[in-house]
Tab-separated table of C-alpha atoms in Angstrom:
chain	number	residue	atom	x	y	z
A	1	UNK	CA	-36.601	-163.905	233.795
A	2	UNK	CA	-39.668	-164.274	231.936
A	3	UNK	CA	-40.900	-161.923	229.013
A	4	UNK	CA	-43.620	-160.289	231.117
A	5	UNK	CA	-41.164	-159.428	233.718
A	6	UNK	CA	-38.404	-158.308	231.165
A	7	UNK	CA	-41.268	-155.957	229.555
A	8	UNK	CA	-41.708	-154.675	233.133
A	9	UNK	CA	-38.227	-153.968	233.979
A	10	UNK	CA	-37.862	-152.369	230.859
A	11	UNK	CA	-40.858	-150.264	231.300
A	12	UNK	CA	-39.625	-148.819	234.453
A	13	UNK	CA	-36.337	-148.108	233.358
A	14	UNK	CA	-37.891	-145.837	230.835
A	15	UNK	CA	-40.102	-144.412	233.049
A	16	UNK	CA	-37.311	-143.497	235.031
A	17	UNK	CA	-35.531	-141.985	232.565
A	18	UNK	CA	-38.426	-139.887	231.449
A	19	UNK	CA	-38.830	-138.620	234.972
A	20	UNK	CA	-35.312	-137.724	234.868
A	21	UNK	CA	-35.308	-136.073	231.354
A	22	UNK	CA	-38.200	-133.859	233.114
A	23	UNK	CA	-36.427	-133.440	236.552
A	24	UNK	CA	-33.708	-131.520	234.817
A	25	UNK	CA	-36.169	-129.900	232.118
A	26	UNK	CA	-34.259	-131.092	228.986
A	27	UNK	CA	-36.681	-131.633	225.646
A	28	UNK	CA	-36.748	-134.522	223.725
A	29	UNK	CA	-34.660	-133.113	220.511
A	30	UNK	CA	-32.013	-131.761	223.049
A	31	UNK	CA	-31.927	-135.344	224.571
A	32	UNK	CA	-31.863	-136.873	221.192
A	33	UNK	CA	-29.346	-134.982	220.084
A	34	UNK	CA	-26.945	-135.598	223.276
A	35	UNK	CA	-27.780	-139.026	223.263
A	36	UNK	CA	-26.996	-139.442	219.237
A	37	UNK	CA	-30.445	-141.064	219.141
A	38	UNK	CA	-33.273	-139.770	216.579
A	39	UNK	CA	-36.148	-137.822	218.045
A	40	UNK	CA	-38.640	-139.920	216.890
A	41	UNK	CA	-36.830	-143.118	218.282
A	42	UNK	CA	-36.448	-141.545	221.777
A	43	UNK	CA	-40.333	-140.349	221.466
A	44	UNK	CA	-41.083	-144.370	220.464
A	45	UNK	CA	-38.914	-145.338	223.464
A	46	UNK	CA	-40.290	-142.901	225.789
A	47	UNK	CA	-43.917	-143.982	224.895
A	48	UNK	CA	-43.029	-147.468	225.170
A	49	UNK	CA	-43.803	-148.430	221.846
A	50	UNK	CA	-40.625	-149.927	220.918
A	51	UNK	CA	-38.335	-152.246	223.171
A	52	UNK	CA	-34.975	-150.124	223.625
A	53	UNK	CA	-31.752	-151.810	223.164
A	54	UNK	CA	-29.055	-151.974	226.531
A	55	UNK	CA	-27.102	-149.731	223.961
A	56	UNK	CA	-29.817	-146.834	223.791
A	57	UNK	CA	-30.557	-147.024	227.403
A	58	UNK	CA	-27.085	-146.614	228.480
A	59	UNK	CA	-26.358	-143.688	225.874
A	60	UNK	CA	-29.938	-141.839	227.463
A	61	UNK	CA	-28.308	-142.073	230.533
A	62	UNK	CA	-25.164	-140.922	230.151
A	63	UNK	CA	-26.472	-137.951	228.417
A	64	UNK	CA	-28.661	-137.047	230.996
A	65	UNK	CA	-25.360	-137.637	233.778
A	66	UNK	CA	-27.375	-140.339	235.051
A	67	UNK	CA	-25.508	-143.827	236.430
A	68	UNK	CA	-27.268	-146.332	234.839
A	69	UNK	CA	-26.574	-148.464	237.908
A	70	UNK	CA	-28.184	-146.348	240.226
A	71	UNK	CA	-31.560	-146.101	237.801
A	72	UNK	CA	-31.539	-149.907	238.051
A	73	UNK	CA	-30.745	-150.009	241.807
A	74	UNK	CA	-33.868	-147.346	242.442
A	75	UNK	CA	-36.150	-149.494	240.653
A	76	UNK	CA	-37.929	-152.287	242.429
A	77	UNK	CA	-36.742	-155.688	241.573
A	78	UNK	CA	-39.016	-157.561	239.015
């Protein structure tokens, strides 16, 4: 996978997690606490200022009670 493709995939995953957080009406503060991440770290992930680790993305999906594989299946292949 090319670097641009990897970046696009991470962007799509992050956008889907943000959309799910908003659908559930959960604040960044609450999600960060539930996921065990700092609020600043979550803000950086959601605004795509940093490349999150897979572990962080999995923690966010778990805190949102979303199956991570469904997120991957829900986005178009890059």
